[in-house]
Tab-separated table of C-alpha atoms and ligand atoms in Angstrom:
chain	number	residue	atom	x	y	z
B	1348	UNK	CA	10.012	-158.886	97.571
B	1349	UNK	CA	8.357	-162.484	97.932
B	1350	UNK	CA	7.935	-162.394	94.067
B	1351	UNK	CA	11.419	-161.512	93.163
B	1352	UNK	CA	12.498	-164.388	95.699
B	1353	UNK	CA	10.452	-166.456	94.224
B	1354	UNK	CA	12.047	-165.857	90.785
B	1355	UNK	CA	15.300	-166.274	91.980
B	1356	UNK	CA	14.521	-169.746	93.526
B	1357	UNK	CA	12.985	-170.651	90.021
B	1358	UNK	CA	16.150	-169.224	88.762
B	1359	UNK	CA	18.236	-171.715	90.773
B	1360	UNK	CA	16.667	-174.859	90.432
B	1361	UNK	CA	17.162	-174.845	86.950
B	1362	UNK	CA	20.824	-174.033	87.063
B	1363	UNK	CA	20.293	-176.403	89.462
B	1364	UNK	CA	22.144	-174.809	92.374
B	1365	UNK	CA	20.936	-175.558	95.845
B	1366	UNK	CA	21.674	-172.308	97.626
B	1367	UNK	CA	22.989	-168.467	96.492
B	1368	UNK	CA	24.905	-166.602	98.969
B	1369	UNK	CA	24.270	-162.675	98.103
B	1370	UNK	CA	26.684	-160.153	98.617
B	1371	UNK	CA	26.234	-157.149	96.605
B	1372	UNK	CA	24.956	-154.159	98.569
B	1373	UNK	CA	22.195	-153.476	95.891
B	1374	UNK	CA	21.505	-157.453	95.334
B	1375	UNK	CA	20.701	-157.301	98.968
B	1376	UNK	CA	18.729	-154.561	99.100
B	1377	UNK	CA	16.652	-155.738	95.886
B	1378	UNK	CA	16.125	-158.960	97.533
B	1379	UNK	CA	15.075	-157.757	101.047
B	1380	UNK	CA	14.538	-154.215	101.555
B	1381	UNK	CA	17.778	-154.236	103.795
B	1382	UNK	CA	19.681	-151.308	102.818
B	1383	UNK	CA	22.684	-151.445	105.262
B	1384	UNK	CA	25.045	-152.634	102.503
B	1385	UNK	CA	27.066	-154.721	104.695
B	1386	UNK	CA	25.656	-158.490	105.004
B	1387	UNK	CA	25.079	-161.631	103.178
B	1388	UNK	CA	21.728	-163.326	102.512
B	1389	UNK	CA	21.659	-166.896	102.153
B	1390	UNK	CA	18.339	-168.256	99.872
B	1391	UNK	CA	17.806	-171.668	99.548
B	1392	UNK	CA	14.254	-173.498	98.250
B	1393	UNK	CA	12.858	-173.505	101.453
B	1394	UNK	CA	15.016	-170.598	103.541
B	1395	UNK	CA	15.912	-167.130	103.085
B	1396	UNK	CA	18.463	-166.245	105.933
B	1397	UNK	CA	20.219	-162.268	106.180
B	1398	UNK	CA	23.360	-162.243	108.072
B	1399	UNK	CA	24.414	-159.580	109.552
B	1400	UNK	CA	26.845	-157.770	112.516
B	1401	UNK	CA	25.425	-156.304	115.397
B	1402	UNK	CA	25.360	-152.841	113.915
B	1403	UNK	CA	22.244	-154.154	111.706
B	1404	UNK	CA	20.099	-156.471	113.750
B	1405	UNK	CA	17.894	-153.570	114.264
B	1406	UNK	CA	17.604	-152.347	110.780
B	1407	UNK	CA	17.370	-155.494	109.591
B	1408	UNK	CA	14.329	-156.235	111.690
B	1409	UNK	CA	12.499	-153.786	110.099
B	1410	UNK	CA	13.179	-153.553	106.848
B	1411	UNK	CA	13.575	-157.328	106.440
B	1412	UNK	CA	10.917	-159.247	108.544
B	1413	UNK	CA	10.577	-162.231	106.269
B	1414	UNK	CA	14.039	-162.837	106.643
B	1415	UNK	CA	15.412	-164.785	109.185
B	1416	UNK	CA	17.948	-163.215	111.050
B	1417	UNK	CA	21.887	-164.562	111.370
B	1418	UNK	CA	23.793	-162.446	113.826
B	1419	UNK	CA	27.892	-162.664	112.396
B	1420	UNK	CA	30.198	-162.734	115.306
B	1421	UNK	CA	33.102	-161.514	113.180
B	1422	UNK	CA	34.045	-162.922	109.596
B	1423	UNK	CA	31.697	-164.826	107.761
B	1424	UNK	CA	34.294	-167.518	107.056
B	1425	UNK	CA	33.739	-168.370	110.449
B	1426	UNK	CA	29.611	-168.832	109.883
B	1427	UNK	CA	29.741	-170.121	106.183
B	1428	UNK	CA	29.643	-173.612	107.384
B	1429	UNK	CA	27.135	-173.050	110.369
B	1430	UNK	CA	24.880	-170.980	107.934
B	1431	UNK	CA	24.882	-173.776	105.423
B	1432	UNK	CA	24.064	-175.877	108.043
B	1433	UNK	CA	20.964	-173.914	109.675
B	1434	UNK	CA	19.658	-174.002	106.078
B	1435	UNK	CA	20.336	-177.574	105.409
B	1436	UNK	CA	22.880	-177.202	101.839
B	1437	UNK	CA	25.948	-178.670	100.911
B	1438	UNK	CA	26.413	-176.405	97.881
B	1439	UNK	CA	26.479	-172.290	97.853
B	1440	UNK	CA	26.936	-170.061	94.988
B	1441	UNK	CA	27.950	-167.021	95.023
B	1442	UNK	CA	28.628	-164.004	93.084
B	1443	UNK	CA	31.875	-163.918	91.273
B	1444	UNK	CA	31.799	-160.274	90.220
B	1445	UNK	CA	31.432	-159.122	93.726
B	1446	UNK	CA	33.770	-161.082	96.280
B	1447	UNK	CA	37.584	-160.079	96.545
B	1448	UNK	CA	39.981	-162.906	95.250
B	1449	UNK	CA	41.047	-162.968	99.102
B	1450	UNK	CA	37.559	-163.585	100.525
B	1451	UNK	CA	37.165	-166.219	97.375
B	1452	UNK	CA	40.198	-167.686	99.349
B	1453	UNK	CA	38.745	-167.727	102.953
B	1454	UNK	CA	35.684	-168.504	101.842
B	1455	UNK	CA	36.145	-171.322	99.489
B	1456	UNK	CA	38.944	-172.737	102.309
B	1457	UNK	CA	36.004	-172.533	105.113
B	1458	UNK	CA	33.379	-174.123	102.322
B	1459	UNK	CA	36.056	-176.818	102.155
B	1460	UNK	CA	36.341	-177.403	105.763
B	1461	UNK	CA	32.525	-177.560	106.355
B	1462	UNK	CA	32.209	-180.575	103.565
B	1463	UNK	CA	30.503	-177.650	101.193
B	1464	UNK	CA	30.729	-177.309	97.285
B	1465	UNK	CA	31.265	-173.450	96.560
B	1466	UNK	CA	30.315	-172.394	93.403
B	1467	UNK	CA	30.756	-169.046	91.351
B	1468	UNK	CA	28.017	-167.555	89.702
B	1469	UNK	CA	27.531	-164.079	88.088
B	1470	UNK	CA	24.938	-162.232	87.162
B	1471	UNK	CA	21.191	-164.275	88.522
B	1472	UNK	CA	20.028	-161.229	90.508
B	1473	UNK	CA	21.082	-158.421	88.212
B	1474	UNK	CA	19.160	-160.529	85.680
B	1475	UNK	CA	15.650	-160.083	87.767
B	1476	UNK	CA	16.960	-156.433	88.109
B	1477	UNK	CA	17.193	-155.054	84.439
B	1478	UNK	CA	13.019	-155.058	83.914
B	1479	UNK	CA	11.824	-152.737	86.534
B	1480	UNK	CA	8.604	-153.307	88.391
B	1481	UNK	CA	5.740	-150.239	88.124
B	1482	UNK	CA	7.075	-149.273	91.952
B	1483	UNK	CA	10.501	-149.045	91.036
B	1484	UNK	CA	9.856	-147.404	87.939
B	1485	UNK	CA	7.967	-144.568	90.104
B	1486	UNK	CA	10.836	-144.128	92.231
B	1487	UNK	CA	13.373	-143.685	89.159
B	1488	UNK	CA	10.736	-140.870	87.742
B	1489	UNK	CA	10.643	-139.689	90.886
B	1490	UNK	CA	14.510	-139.323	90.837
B	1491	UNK	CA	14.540	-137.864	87.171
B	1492	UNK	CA	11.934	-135.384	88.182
B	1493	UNK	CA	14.082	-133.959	90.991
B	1494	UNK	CA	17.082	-133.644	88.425
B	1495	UNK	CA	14.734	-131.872	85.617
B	1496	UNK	CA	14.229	-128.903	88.380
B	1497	UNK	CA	17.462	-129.116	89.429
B	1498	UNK	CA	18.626	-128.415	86.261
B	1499	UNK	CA	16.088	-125.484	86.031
B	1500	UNK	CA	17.887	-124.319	89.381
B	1501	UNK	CA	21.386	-124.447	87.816
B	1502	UNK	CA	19.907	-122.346	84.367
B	1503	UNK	CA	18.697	-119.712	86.716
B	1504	UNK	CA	22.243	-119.604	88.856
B	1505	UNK	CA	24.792	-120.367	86.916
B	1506	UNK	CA	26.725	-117.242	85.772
B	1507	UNK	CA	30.011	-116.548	84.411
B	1508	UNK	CA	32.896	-116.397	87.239
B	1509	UNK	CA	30.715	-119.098	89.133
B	1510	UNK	CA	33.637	-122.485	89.404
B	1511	UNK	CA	32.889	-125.911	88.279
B	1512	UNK	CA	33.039	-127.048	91.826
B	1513	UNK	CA	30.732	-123.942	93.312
B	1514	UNK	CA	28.210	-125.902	90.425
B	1515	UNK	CA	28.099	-129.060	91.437
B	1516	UNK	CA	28.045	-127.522	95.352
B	1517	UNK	CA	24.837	-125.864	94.164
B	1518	UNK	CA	23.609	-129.205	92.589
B	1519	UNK	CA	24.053	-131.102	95.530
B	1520	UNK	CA	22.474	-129.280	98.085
B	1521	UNK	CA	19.142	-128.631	95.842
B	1522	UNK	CA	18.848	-132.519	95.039
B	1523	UNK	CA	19.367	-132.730	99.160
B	1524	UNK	CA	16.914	-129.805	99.800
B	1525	UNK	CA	14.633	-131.338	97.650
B	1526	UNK	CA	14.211	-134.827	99.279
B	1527	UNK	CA	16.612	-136.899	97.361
B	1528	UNK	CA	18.773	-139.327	99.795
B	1529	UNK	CA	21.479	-137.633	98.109
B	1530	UNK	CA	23.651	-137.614	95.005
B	1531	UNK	CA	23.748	-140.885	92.462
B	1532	UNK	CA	27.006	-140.204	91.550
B	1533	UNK	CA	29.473	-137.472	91.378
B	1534	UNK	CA	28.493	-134.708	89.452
B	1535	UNK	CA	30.219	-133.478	87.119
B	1536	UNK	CA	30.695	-129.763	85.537
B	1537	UNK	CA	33.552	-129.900	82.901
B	1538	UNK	CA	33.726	-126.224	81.000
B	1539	UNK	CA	35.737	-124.660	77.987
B	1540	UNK	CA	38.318	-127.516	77.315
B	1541	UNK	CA	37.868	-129.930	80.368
B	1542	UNK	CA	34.213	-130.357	78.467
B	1543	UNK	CA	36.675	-132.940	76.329
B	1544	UNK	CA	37.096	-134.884	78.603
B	1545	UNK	CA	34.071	-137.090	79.370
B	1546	UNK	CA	34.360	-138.402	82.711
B	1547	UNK	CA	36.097	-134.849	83.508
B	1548	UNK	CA	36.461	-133.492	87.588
B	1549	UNK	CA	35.071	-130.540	88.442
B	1550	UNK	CA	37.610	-127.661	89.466
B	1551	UNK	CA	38.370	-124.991	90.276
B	1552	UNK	CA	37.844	-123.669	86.787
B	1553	UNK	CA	35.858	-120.101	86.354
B	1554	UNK	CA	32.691	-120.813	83.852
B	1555	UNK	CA	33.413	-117.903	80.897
B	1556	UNK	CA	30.678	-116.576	78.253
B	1557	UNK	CA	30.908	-118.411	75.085
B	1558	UNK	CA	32.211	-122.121	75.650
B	1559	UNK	CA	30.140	-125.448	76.292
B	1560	UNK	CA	29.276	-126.458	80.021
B	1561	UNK	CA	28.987	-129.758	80.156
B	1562	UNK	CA	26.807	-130.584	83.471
B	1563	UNK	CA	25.999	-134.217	84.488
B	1564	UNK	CA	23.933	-134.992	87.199
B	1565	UNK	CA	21.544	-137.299	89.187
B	1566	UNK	CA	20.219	-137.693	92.274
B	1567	UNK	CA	18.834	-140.837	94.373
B	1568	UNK	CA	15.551	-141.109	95.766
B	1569	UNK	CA	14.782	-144.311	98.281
B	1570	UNK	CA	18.281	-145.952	96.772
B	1571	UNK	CA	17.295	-145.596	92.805
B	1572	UNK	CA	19.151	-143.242	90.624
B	1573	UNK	CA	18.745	-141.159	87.834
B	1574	UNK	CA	21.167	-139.685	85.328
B	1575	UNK	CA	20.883	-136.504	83.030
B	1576	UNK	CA	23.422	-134.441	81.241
B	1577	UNK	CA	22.999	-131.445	79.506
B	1578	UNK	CA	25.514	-129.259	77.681
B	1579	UNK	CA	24.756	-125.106	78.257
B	1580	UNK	CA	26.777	-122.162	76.885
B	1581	UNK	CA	26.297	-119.147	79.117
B	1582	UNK	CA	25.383	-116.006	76.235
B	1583	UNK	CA	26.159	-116.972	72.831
B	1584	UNK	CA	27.887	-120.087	71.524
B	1585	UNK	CA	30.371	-120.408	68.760
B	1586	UNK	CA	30.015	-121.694	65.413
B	1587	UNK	CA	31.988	-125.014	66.298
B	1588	UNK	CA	29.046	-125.348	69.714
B	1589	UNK	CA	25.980	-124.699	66.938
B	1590	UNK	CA	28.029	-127.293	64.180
B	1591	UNK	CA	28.920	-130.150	67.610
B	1592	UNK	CA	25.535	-129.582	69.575
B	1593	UNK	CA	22.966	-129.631	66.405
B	1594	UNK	CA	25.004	-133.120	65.256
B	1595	UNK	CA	24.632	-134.302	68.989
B	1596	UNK	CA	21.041	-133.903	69.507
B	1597	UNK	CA	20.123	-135.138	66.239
B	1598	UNK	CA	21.733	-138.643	66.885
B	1599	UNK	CA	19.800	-138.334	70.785
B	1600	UNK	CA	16.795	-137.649	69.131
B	1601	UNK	CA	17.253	-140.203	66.371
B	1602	UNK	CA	17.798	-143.034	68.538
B	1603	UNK	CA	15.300	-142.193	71.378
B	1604	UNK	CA	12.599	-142.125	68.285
B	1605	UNK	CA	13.685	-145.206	66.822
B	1606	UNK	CA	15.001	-147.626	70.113
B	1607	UNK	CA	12.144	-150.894	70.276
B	1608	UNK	CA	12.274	-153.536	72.222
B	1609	UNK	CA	13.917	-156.798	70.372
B	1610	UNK	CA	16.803	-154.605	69.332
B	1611	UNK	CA	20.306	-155.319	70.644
B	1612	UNK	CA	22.195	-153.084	72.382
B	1613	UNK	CA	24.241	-152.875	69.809
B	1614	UNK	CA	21.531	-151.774	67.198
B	1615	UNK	CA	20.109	-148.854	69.635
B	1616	UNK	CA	23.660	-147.678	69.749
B	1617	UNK	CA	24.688	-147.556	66.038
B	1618	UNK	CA	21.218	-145.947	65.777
B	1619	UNK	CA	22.861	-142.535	67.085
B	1620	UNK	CA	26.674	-143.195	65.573
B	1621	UNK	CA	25.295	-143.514	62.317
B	1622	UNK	CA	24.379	-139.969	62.596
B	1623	UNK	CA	27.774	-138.509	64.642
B	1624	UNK	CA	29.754	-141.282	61.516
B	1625	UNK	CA	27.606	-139.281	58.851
B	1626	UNK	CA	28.366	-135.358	60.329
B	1627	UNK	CA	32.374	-136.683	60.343
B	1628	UNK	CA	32.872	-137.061	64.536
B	1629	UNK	CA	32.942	-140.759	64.870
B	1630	UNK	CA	36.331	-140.819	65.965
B	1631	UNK	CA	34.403	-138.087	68.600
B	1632	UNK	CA	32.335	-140.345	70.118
B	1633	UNK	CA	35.002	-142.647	72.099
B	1634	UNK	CA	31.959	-144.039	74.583
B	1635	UNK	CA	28.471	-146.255	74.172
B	1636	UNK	CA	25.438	-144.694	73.565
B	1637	UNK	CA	24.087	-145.795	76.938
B	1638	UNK	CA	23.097	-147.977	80.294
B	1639	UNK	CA	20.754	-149.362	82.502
B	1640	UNK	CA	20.037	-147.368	85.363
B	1641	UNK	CA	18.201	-148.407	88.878
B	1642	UNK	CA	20.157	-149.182	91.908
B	1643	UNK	CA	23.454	-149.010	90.331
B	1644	UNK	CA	24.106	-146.124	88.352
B	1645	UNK	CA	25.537	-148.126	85.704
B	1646	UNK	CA	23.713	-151.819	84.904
B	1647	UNK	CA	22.374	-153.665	82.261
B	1648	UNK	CA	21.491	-153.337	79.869
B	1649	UNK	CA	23.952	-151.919	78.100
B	1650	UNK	CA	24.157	-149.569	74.611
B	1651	UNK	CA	27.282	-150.023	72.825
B	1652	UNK	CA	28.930	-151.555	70.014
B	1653	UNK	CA	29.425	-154.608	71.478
B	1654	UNK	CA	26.321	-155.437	73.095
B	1655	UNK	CA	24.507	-158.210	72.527
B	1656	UNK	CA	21.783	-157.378	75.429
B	1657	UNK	CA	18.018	-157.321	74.063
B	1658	UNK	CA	16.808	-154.586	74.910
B	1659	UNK	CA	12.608	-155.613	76.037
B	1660	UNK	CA	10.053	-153.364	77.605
B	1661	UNK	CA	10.562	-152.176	81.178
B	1662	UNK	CA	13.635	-151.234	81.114
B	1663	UNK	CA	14.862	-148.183	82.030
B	1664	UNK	CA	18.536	-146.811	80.459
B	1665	UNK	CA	19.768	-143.917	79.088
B	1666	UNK	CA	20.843	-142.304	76.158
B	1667	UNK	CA	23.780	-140.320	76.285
B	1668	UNK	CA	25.570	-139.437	72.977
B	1669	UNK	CA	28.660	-137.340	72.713
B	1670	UNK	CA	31.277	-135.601	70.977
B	1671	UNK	CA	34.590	-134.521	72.335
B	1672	UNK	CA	37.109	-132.230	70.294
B	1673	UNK	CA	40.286	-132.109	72.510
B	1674	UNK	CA	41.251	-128.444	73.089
B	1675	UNK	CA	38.311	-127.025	72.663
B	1676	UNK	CA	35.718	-128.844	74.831
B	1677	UNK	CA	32.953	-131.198	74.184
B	1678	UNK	CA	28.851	-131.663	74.118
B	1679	UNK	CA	27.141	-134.808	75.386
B	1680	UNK	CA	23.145	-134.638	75.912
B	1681	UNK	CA	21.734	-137.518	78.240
B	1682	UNK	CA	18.347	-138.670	78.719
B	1683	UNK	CA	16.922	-140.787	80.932
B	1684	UNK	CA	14.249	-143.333	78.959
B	1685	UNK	CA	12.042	-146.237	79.789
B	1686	UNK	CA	10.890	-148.877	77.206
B	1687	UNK	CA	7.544	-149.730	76.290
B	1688	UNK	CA	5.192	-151.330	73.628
B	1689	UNK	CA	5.699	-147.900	71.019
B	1690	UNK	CA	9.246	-147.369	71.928
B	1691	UNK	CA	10.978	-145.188	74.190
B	1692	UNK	CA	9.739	-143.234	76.655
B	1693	UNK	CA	11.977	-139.898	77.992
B	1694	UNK	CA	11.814	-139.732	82.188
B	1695	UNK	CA	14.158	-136.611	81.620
B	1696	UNK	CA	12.614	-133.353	80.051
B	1697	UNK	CA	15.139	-130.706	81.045
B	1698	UNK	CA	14.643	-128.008	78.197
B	1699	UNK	CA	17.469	-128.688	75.273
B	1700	UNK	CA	18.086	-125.022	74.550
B	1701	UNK	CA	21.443	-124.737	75.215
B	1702	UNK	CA	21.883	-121.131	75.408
B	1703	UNK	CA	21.521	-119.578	79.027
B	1704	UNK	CA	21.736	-115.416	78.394
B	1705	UNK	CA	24.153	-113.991	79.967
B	1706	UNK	CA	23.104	-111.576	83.490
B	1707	UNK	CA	21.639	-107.669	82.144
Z	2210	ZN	ZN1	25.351	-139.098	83.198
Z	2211	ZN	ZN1	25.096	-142.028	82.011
């Protein structure tokens, strides 16, 4: 944590900007080990302050030592002048993405009273965020590995009859059973036609022989996330499942072979379209190729035709192509993958056999 303070501060004086004032939930948790979610640190050259309501001064206490400790008596409009002034600053940034356009309000009108310069900034943590450190990287694995026999779990369970939701039930409790602090995101189990859909939610939909199953899951293990979809057809598939899923796995396979560090995010993604363009599905594949993944299941970098993000080792995202026919259902096949010196690395190994046979 003292390194990635350090950064920050280096980060700051070249802006130049005398003080940040944190507020995103992960930011916070990045910076200090505080993972209550609800506070604000304030880092300066020489201070690093975490302020908090009474529900935390405990929690912070432990998982934050080297911070020093602001108890908030109500709103932090209240404090923003009084914390500026235990740290000695007369200008605060803060982060644009993540404060309401009210709190901008009541903040930047109690900056103004205190005599303070408030200014927006977006983006300096989630820049020290998108190359992961050998202990974070350990705790995504550690997340991915969970998912890969999770998804073993659901290939021995899942059987026609069985709902989308009763799926995703399953899925939860084994990533809970197995350790994880819980899900990263909702999982979702879109069959037959809802497999169209990409972001589909799971209902109350009976799995049938035949049709694709598109599961995507993740799970989160000491607050980092992982993120894996596979597409299954329970007995034999169709012609149009061989025709979709052999396309989709070739451009998965073709860009997790070919992704280097240097590239853009654009030319890892165009790296898998060219192949889904090529097979006649382009307009199929309405989504990027991929994200960063680590304490937000969606961060940078990010894999799509309009990113300009370099990709460089260390960083961990995934690569998630898919096609979509609307009526009849969809494939998408997701790894999770780190970058390093060669190339890409796969933290997901779930099998890519898509056929589960059907109960004797
Ligand atoms: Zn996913
Ligand atoms: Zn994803």
């Amino acid at each position: 944590m003292k390194e990635r303070i350090e950064s920050l501060r280096v980060r700051l004086s070249q802006i130049p900007l005398e003080a940040l004032l944190v507020s995103k939930p992960e930011n916070l948790r990045y910076l200090s080990g505080f993972s209550g979610g609800e506070g604000f640190i304030l880092i300066s050259k020489q201070a690093q302050l975490l302020a908090v309501d009474f529900r935390y001064l405990e929690q912070v206490a432990q998982q934050a030592p080297d911070f020093q400790l602001f108890r908030l008596r109500g709103d932090l409009t209240e404090h923003l002048a009084d914390l500026a002034a235990t740290v000695g600053v007369k200008q605060v940034g803060f982060e644009s993405a993540h404060l309401t356009f009210l709190q901008y309000q009541q903040l930047s009108k109690a900056s103004r009273d205190g005599g303070l310069e408030f200014v927006p900034t977006s983006g300096l943590v989630e820049e020290l965020r998108i190359v992961k450190e050998p202990g974070e990287l350990s705790l995504i694995q550690k997340a991915a590995e969970v998912t890969d026999l999770c998804f073993e779990h659901v290939r021995r369970i899942v059987s026609p009859g069985m709902t989308e939701r009763q799926l995703c039930w399953e899925i939860e409790k084994f990533m809970r059973e197995a350790g994880a602090d819980g899900l990263a995101f909702d999982t979702i189990v879109a069959s037959g036609p809802n497999a169209a859909l990409p972001h589909a939610q799971p209902g109350g939909r009976a799995l049938a022989p035949g049709e694709p199953i598109v599961v995507d899951m993740g799970a989160r293990w000491q607050g980092y996330c992982s993120d894996f979809t596979r597409t299954i057809c329970l007995g034999e598939p169709d012609e149009t499942f061989r025709k979709v899923y052999a396309v989709t796995l070739q451009a998965n396979e073709a860009a997790a072979r070919q992704i280097r560090a240097g590239m853009m995010g654009q030319a890892a993604d165009d790296l898998a379209r060219r192949v889904i363009v090529e097979a006649g599905y382009g307009e199929s594949f309405g989504h990027g190729l991929g994200h960063g993944v680590g304490l937000e299941i969606h961060e940078a970098p990010r894999l799509r035709v309009d990113s300009r993000d370099v990709l460089s080792e260390g960083m961990v995202f995934t690569i998630e192509p898919g096609i979509y026919l609307p009526g009849w259902g969809g494939v998408r096949i997701e790894d999770l993958a780190v970058l390093e010196t060669g190339g890409s690395r796969l933290l997901s190994l779930g099998t890519k056999d898509p056929v589960v046979p059907l109960p004797k």
